[in-house]
Coordinates of C-alpha atoms in Angstrom, one line a residue:
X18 CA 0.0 0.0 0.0
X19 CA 1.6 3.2 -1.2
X20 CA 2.1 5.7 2.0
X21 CA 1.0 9.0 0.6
X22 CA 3.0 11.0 3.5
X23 CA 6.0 9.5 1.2
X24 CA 5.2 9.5 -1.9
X25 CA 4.2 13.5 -1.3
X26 CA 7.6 14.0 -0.1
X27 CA 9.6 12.2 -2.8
X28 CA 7.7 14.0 -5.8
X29 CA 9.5 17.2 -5.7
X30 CA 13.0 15.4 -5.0
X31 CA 12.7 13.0 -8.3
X32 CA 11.4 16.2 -10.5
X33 CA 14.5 18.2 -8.7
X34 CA 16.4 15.0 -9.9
X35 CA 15.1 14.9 -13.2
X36 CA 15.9 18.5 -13.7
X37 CA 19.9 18.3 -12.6
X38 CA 19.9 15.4 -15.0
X39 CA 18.6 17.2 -17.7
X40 CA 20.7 20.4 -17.0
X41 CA 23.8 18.0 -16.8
X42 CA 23.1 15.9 -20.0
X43 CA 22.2 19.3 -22.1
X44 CA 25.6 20.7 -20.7
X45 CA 27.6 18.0 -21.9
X46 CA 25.9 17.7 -25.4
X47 CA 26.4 21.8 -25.3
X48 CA 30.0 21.3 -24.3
X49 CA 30.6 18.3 -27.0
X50 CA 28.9 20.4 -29.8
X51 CA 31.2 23.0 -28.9
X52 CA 34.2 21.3 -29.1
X53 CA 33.2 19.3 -32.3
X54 CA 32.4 22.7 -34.1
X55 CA 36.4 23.6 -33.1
X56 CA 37.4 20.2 -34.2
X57 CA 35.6 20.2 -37.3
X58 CA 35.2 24.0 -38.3
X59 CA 37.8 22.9 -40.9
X60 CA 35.3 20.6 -42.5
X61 CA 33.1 23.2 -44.2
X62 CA 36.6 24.9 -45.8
X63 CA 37.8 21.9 -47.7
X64 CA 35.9 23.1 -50.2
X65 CA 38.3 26.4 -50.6
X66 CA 41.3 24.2 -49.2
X67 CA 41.1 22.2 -52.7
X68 CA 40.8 25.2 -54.9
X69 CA 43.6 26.9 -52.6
X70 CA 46.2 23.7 -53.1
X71 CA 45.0 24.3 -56.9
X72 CA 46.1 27.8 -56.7
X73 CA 49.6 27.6 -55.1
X74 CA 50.2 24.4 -57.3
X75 CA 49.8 26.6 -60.0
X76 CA 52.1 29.5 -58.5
X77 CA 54.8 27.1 -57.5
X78 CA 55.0 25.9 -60.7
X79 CA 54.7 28.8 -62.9
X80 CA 57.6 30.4 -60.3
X81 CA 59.6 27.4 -60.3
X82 CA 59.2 27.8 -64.5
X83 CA 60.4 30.7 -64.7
X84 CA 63.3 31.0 -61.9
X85 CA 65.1 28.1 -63.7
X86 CA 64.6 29.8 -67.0
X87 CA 66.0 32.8 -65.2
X88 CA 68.5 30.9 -64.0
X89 CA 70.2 29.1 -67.1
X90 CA 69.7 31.9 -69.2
X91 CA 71.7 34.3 -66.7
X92 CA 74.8 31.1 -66.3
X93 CA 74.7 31.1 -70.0
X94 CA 75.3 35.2 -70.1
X95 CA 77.4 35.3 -67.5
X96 CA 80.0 32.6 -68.8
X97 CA 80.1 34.3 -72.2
X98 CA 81.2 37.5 -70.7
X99 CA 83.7 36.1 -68.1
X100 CA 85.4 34.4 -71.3
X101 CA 85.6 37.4 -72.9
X102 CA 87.6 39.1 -70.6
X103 CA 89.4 36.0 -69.8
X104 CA 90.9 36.3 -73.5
X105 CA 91.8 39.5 -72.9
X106 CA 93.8 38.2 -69.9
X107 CA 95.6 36.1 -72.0
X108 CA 97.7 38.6 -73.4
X109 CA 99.0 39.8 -70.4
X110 CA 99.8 36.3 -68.7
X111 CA 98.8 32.8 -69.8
X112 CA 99.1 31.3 -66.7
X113 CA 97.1 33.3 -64.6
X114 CA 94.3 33.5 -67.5
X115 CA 94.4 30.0 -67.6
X116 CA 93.9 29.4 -64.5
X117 CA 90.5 31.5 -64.1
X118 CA 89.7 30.0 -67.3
X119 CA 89.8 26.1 -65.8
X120 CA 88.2 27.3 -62.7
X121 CA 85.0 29.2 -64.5
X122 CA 84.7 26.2 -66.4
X123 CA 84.3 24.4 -63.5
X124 CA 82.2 26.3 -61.7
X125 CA 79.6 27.2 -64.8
X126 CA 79.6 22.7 -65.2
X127 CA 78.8 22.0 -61.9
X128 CA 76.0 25.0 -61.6
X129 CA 74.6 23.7 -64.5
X130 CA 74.2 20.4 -63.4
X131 CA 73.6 20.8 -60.1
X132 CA 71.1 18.3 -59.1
X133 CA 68.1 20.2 -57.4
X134 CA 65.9 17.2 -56.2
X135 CA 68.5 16.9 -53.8
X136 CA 69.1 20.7 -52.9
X137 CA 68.5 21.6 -49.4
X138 CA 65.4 23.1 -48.5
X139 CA 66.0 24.5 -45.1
X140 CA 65.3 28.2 -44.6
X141 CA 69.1 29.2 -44.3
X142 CA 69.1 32.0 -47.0
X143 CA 66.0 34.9 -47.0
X144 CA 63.0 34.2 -45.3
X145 CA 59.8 33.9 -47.6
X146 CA 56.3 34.5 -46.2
X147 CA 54.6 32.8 -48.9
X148 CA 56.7 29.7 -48.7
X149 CA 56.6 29.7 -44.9
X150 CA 52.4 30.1 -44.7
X151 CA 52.3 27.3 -47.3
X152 CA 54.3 25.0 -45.5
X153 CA 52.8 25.6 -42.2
X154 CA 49.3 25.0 -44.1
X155 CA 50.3 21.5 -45.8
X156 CA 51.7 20.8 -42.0
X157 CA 48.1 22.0 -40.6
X158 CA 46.0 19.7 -43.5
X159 CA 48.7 16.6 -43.1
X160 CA 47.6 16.4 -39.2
X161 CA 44.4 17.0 -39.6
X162 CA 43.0 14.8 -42.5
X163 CA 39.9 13.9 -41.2
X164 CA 38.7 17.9 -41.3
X165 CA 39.6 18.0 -45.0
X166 CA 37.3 14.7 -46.3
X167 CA 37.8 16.1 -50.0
X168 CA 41.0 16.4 -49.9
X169 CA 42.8 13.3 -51.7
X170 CA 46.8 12.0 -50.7
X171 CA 47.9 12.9 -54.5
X172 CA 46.5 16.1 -54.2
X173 CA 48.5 16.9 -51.2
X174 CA 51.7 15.1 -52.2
X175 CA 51.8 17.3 -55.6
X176 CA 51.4 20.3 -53.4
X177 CA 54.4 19.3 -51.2
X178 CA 56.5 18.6 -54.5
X179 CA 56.1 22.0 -55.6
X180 CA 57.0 23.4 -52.6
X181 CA 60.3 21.6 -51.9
X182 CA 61.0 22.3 -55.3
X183 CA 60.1 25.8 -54.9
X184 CA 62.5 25.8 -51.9
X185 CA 65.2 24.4 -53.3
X186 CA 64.7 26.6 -56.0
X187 CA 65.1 29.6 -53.8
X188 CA 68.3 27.7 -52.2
X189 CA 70.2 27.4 -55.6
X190 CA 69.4 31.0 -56.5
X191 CA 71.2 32.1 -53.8
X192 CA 74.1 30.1 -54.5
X193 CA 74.2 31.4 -58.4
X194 CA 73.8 35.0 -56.8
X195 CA 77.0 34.4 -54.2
X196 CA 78.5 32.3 -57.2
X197 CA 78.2 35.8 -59.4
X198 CA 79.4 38.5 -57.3
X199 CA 82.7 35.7 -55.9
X200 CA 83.2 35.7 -59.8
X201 CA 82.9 39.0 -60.2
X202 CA 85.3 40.1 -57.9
X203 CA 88.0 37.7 -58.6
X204 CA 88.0 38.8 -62.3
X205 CA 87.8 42.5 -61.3
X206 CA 90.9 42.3 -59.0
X207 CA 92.7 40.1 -62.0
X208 CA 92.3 42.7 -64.7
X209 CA 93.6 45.5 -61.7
X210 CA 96.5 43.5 -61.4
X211 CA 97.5 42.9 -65.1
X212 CA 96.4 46.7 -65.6
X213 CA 93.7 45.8 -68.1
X214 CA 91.5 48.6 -68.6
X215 CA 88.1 47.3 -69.5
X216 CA 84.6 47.7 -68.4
X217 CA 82.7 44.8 -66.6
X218 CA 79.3 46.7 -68.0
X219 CA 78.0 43.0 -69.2
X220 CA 79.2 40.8 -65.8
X221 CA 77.4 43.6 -63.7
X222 CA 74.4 44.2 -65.2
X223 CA 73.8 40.3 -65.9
X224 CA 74.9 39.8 -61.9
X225 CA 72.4 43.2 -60.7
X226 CA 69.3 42.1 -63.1
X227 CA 69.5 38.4 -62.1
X228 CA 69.0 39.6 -58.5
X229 CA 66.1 42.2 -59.6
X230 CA 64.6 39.3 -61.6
X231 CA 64.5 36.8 -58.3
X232 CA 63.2 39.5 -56.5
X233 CA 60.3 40.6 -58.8
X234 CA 59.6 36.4 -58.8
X235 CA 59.5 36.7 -55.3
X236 CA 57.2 39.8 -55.3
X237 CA 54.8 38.4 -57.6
X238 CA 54.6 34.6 -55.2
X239 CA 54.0 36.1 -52.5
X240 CA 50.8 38.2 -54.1
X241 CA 48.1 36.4 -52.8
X242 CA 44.8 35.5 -54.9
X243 CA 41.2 35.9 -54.1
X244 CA 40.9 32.4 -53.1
X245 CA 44.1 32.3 -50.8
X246 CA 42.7 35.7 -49.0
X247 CA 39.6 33.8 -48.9
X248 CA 40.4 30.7 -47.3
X249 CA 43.4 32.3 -45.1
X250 CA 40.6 34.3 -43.7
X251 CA 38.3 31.6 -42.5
X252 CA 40.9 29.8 -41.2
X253 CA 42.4 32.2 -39.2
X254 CA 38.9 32.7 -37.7
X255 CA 39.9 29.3 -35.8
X256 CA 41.9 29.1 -32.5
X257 CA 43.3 25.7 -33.1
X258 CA 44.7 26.9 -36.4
X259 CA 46.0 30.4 -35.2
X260 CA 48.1 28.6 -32.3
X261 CA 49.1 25.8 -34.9
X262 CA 50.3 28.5 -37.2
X263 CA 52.1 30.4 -34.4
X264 CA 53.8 27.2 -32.8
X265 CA 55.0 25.5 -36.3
X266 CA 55.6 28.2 -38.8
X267 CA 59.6 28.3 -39.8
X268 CA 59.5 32.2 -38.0
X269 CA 58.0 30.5 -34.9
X270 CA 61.4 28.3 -35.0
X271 CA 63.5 31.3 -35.7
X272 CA 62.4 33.2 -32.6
X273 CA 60.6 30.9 -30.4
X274 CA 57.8 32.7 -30.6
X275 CA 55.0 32.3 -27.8
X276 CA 51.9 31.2 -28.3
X277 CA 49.7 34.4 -27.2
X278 CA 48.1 32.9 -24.4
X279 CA 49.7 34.3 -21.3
X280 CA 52.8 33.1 -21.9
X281 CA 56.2 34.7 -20.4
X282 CA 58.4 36.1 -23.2
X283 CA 60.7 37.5 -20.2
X284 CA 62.8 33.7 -21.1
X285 CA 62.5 34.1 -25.0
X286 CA 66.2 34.1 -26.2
X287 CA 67.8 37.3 -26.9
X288 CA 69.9 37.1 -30.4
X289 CA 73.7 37.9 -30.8
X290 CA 74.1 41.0 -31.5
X291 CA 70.2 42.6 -31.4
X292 CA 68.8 45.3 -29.1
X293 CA 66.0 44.7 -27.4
X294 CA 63.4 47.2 -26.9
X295 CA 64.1 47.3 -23.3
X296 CA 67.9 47.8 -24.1
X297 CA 67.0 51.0 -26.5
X298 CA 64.2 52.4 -24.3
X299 CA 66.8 52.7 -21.3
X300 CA 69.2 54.4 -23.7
X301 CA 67.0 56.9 -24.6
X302 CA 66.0 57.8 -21.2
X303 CA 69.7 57.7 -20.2
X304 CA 70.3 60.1 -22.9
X305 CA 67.4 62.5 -22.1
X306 CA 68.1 62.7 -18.4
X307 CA 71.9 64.1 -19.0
X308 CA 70.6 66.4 -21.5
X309 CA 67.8 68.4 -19.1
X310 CA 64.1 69.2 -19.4
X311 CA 63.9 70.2 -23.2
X312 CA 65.9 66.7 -24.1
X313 CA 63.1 64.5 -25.0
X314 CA 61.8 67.3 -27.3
X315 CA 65.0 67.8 -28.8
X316 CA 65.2 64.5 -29.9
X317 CA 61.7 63.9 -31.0
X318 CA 62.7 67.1 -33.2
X319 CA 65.9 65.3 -34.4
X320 CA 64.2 62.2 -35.1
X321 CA 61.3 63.8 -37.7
X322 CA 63.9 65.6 -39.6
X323 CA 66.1 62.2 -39.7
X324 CA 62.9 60.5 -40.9
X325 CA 62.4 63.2 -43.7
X326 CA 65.7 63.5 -44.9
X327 CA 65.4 59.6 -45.4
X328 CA 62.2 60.1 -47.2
X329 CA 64.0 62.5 -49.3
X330 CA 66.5 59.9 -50.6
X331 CA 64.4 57.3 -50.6
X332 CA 62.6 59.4 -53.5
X333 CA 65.5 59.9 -55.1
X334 CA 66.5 56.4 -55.2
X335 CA 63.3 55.6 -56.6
X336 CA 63.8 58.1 -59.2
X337 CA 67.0 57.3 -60.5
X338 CA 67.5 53.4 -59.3
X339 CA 70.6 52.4 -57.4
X340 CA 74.2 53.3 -58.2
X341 CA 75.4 50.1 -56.5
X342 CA 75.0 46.7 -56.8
X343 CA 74.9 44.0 -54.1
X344 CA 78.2 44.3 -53.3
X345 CA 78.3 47.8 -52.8
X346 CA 80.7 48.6 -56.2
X347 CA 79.4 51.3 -57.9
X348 CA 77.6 50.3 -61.5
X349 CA 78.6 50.8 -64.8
X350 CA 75.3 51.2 -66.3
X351 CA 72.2 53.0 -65.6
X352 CA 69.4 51.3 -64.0
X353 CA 66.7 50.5 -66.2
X354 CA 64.2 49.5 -63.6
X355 CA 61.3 48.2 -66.1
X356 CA 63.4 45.5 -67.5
X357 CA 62.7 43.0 -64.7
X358 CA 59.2 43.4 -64.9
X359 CA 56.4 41.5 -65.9
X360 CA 55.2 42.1 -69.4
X361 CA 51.4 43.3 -67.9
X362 CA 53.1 45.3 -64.8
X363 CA 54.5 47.6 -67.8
X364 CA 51.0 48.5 -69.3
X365 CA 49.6 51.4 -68.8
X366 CA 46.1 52.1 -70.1
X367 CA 44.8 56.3 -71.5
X368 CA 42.4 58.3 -72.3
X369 CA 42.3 62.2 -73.8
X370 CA 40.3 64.3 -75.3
X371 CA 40.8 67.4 -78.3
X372 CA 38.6 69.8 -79.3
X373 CA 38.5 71.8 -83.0
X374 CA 36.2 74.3 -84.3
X375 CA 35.0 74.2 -87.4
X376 CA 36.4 74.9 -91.0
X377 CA 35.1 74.7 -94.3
X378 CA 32.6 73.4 -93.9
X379 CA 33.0 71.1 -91.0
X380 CA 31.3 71.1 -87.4
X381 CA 33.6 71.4 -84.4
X382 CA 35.0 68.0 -84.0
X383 CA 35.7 66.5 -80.3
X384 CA 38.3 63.9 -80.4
X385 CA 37.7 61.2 -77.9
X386 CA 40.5 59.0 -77.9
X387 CA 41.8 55.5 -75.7
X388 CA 45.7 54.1 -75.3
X389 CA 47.4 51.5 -74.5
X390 CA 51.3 52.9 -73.8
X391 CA 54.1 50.1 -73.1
X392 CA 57.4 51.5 -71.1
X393 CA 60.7 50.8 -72.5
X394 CA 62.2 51.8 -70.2
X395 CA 62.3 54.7 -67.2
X396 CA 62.0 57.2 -69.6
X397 CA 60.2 56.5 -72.5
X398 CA 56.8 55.0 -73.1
X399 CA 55.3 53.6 -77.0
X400 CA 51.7 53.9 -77.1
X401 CA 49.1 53.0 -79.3
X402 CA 45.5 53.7 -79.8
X403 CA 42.9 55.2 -81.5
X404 CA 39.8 57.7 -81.4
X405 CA 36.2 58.8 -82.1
X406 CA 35.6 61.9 -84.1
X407 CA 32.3 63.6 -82.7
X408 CA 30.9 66.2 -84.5
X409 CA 29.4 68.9 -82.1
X410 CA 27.3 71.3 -84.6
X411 CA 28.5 74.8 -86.5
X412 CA 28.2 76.8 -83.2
X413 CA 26.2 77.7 -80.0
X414 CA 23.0 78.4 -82.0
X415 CA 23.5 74.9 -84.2
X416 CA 24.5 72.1 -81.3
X417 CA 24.6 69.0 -83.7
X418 CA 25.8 65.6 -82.5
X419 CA 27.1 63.4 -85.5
X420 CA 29.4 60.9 -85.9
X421 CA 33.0 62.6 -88.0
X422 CA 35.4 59.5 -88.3
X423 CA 37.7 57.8 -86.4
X424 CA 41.9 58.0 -86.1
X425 CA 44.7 55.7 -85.6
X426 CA 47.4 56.8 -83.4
X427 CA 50.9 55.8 -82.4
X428 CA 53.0 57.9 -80.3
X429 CA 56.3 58.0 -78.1
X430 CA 57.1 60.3 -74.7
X431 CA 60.5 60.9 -73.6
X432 CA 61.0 61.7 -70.3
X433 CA 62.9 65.7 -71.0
X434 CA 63.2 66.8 -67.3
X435 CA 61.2 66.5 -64.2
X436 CA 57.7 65.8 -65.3
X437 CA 58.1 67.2 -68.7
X438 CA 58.3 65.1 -71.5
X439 CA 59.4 65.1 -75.5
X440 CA 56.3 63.9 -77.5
X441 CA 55.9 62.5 -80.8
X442 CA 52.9 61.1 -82.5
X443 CA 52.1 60.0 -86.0
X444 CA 48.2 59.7 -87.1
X445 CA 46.1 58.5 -89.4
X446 CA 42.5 60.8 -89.5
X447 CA 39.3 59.0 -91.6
X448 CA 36.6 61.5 -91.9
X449 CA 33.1 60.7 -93.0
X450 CA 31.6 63.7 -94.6
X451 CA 34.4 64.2 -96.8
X452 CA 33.5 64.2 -100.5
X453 CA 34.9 61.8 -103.3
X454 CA 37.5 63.5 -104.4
X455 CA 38.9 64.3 -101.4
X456 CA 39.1 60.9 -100.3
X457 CA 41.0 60.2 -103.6
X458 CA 43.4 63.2 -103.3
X459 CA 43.9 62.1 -99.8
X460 CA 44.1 58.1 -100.1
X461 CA 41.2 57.6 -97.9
X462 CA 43.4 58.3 -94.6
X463 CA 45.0 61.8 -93.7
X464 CA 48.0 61.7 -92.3
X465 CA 49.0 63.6 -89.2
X466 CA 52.7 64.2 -87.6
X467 CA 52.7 65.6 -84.3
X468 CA 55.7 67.3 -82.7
X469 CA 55.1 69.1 -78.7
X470 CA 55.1 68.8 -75.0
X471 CA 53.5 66.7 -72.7
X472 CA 53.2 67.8 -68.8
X473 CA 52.4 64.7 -66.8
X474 CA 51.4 65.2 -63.0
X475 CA 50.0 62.5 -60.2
X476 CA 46.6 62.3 -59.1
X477 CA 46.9 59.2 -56.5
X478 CA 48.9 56.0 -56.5
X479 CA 47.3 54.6 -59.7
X480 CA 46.1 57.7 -61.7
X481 CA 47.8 60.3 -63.8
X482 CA 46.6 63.2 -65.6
X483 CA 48.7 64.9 -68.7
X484 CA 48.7 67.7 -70.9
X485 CA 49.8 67.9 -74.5
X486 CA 50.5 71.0 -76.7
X487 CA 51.4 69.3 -80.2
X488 CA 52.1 71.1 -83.5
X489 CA 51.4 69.0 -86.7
X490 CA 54.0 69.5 -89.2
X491 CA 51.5 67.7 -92.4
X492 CA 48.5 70.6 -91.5
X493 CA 49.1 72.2 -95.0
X494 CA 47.7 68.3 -96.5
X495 CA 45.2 68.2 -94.2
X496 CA 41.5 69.4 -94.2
X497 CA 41.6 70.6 -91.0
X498 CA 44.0 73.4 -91.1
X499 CA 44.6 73.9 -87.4
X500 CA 48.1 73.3 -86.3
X501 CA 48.3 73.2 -82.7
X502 CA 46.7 70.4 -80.9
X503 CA 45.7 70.5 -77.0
X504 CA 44.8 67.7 -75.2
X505 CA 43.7 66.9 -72.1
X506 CA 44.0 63.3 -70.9
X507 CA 44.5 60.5 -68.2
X508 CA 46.6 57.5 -68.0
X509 CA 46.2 54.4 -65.3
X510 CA 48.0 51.1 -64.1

């Protein structure tokens, strides 16, 4: 027989029951759900993890491509000219010549067969970003399989063959560029001795573009894509991948960098030879304290006009390219700063316009033209394009708008001083309203040759605007008889 007393007093201790044992289970299914979104928050990027290994497969190989092009074709340059002035050494002592003869040889055979599968591929020459996120992520998806499902083995091995290649690439690039300037040195000091007056114009600019070439290759790796942003951003969303990132990169092994979380950087190592901010932050207070109240001032003072002078010739450099190469020995040659870039990096894209008024018969005439201009160098840039001839109407009272012909255009600037430039520019004007026999007297096509000025001036980073004042030297054969030309125009990257 149930005793109601008890049973009255044991209902609300089994629902209280039944309550912690719900809050309990619903914690721990919160808490695994949690910690199986962490785990496998990769899952739902291995979508954008196989189009990312895609990308870089692509980028390692295109760099790797073109570095070893780069490479042979620089050896092959570089071992003509040494010969060249090895011959000349000749002359002046057999032996000696001989001797640098048997060792360039030697040294041109085994770069050229150097066997890059086994290169190593340890960071010991210039750190590269690119390289080291790509390693660290092949490291990341290599331990963590399961959270990439679409991700296949032969995928992943092709992505760490391009990489070690890319590595060793980087490796034997250095050695060709420390294999250069050695050379370059021990032939410079062998013509000083045998008093051989000649210029090492070819070594140095093949030794000073190969670097600007590697350099530009490097520049151009380490852009990275929409998908790489894309995918690098997701990821970094995720703890577990920014402490993997910060605990196995190659410039986590460098410095023994701590993970973020707390940890005590007061026992990080301190580096031969390196200040540490505590070190220069003492110094400076040393320094203001001897030199009174106005000290700190004084040196904040110092310090901008130090930083502007810098900024100064820093814009200089960039305006006439450097006067040494990496050795410090001053170069031969001028700079041409355009030659190690890629063909689209030397495009720039225009647009102007010109205005006539009318003559004989013709409505005023706005030229609306586009470009495309290649640079050949610092200096100079070849452009061609073409325009739109729009008729605008006999005058205020008679506003018109009618289509006049079209032009062909080719042009060159030459850089005269500062932002002035030498322009040339030879045209070919079709107009539509001309009559029959002006078209035959003519051939169809009037031709134009333009002789002036152009004043170029910066807008931002990207845009330019110009100026023209042209004269045409062929006005006397054309229908238009105006002979100065204004134009108004802007150029892009």
């Amino acid at each position: 027989m149930l005793n109601v007393k008890d049973s009255s007093c044991s209902l609300p201790k089994l629902y209280t029951l039944k309550l912690k044992t719900f809050i309990t289970i619903s914690f721990i299914l919160l808490y695994t759900a949690s910690q199986a979104q962490v785990d496998t928050s990769l899952s739902n990027k291995d979508i954008f993890a196989t189009k990312f290994l895609g990308t870089i497969n692509g980028k390692l190989s295109k760099f790797n491509n073109k570095i070893t092009r780069r490479i042979n074709k620089t050896l092959e340059k570089f071992h003509k000219a040494e010969l060249k002035l090895i011959h000349k050494m000749f002359a002046k002592d057999s032996i000696l010549a001989k001797a640098h003869l048997v060792e360039a040889n030697r040294k041109y055979d085994e770069l050229k067969n150097t066997n890059l599968q086994t290169a190593s591929t340890t960071m010991d020459g210039e750190y590269n970003p690119y390289i080291d996120s790509v390693k660290t992520f092949l490291n990341l998806v290599d331990k963590n399989k399961n959270a990439f499902p679409d991700l296949t083995s032969e995928q992943l091995n092709n992505a760490k063959k391009y990489l070690a290649a890319a590595q060793a690439k980087l490796r034997y690039s250095d050695d060709i560029k420390k294999y250069l300037s050695t050379q370059k040195e021990s032939l410079r000091n062998a013509a000083k001795q045998l008093n051989i007056v000649t210029k090492f114009k070819q070594l140095e600019k093949t030794a000073y573009y190969y670097n600007e070439y590697v350099k530009e290759y490097q520049t151009v790796l380490q852009d990275k894509k929409k998908i790489e942003k894309r995918l690098m951003g997701l990821l970094i969303n995720n703890n577990k991948v920014k402490d993997f990132f910060a605990k196995n990169s190659m410039l986590a092994s460098f410095f023994h960098i701590p993970d973020g979380n707390g940890a005590d950087m007061s026992n990080m190592p301190v580096l031969a030879g390196i200040q540490t901010r505590a070190n220069i932050n003492a110094l400076i207070q040393q320094r203001a304290s001897s030199g009174g109240p106005n000290a700190v001032t004084a040196i904040k003072a110092q310090i901008q006009n130090a930083k502007s002078e810098l900024d100064k010739l820093k814009t200089k450099l960039q305006q006439y390219g450097s006067t040494t190469d990496a050795d410090g020995q001053p170069l031969g040659f001028k700079v041409n700063t355009q030659k190690t870039k890629p063909f689209l990096k030397k495009l720039e894209y225009g647009a102007n316009i010109q205005s006539s008024k009318g003559s004989n018969g013709f409505p005023a005439i706005s030229d609306l033209a586009v470009s495309l201009g290649y640079k050949l160098n610092d200096k100079s840039v070849f452009s061609v394009g073409g325009s739109y001839k729009l008729g605008l109407g006999q005058g205020w009272d008679k506003m018109k708008l009618s289509s006049q012909g079209i032009s062909l255009r080719s042009s060159l600037d030459w850089k005269l001083k500062g932002s002035f430039f030498v322009a040339g520019s030879y045209e070919l004007n079709h107009f539509y309203n001309i009559n029959e026999t002006a078209l035959y007297q003519n051939g169809f096509w009037e031709k134009a040759a333009l002789f002036g000025l152009t004043k170029k001036y910066k807008i931002n980073k990207k845009l330019k605007g110009n100026m023209q004042l042209l004269y045409n030297f062929l006005t006397n054969q054309n229908t238009n008889k105006q002979p100065l030309v204004f134009r108004v125009g802007y150029t892009f990257k």
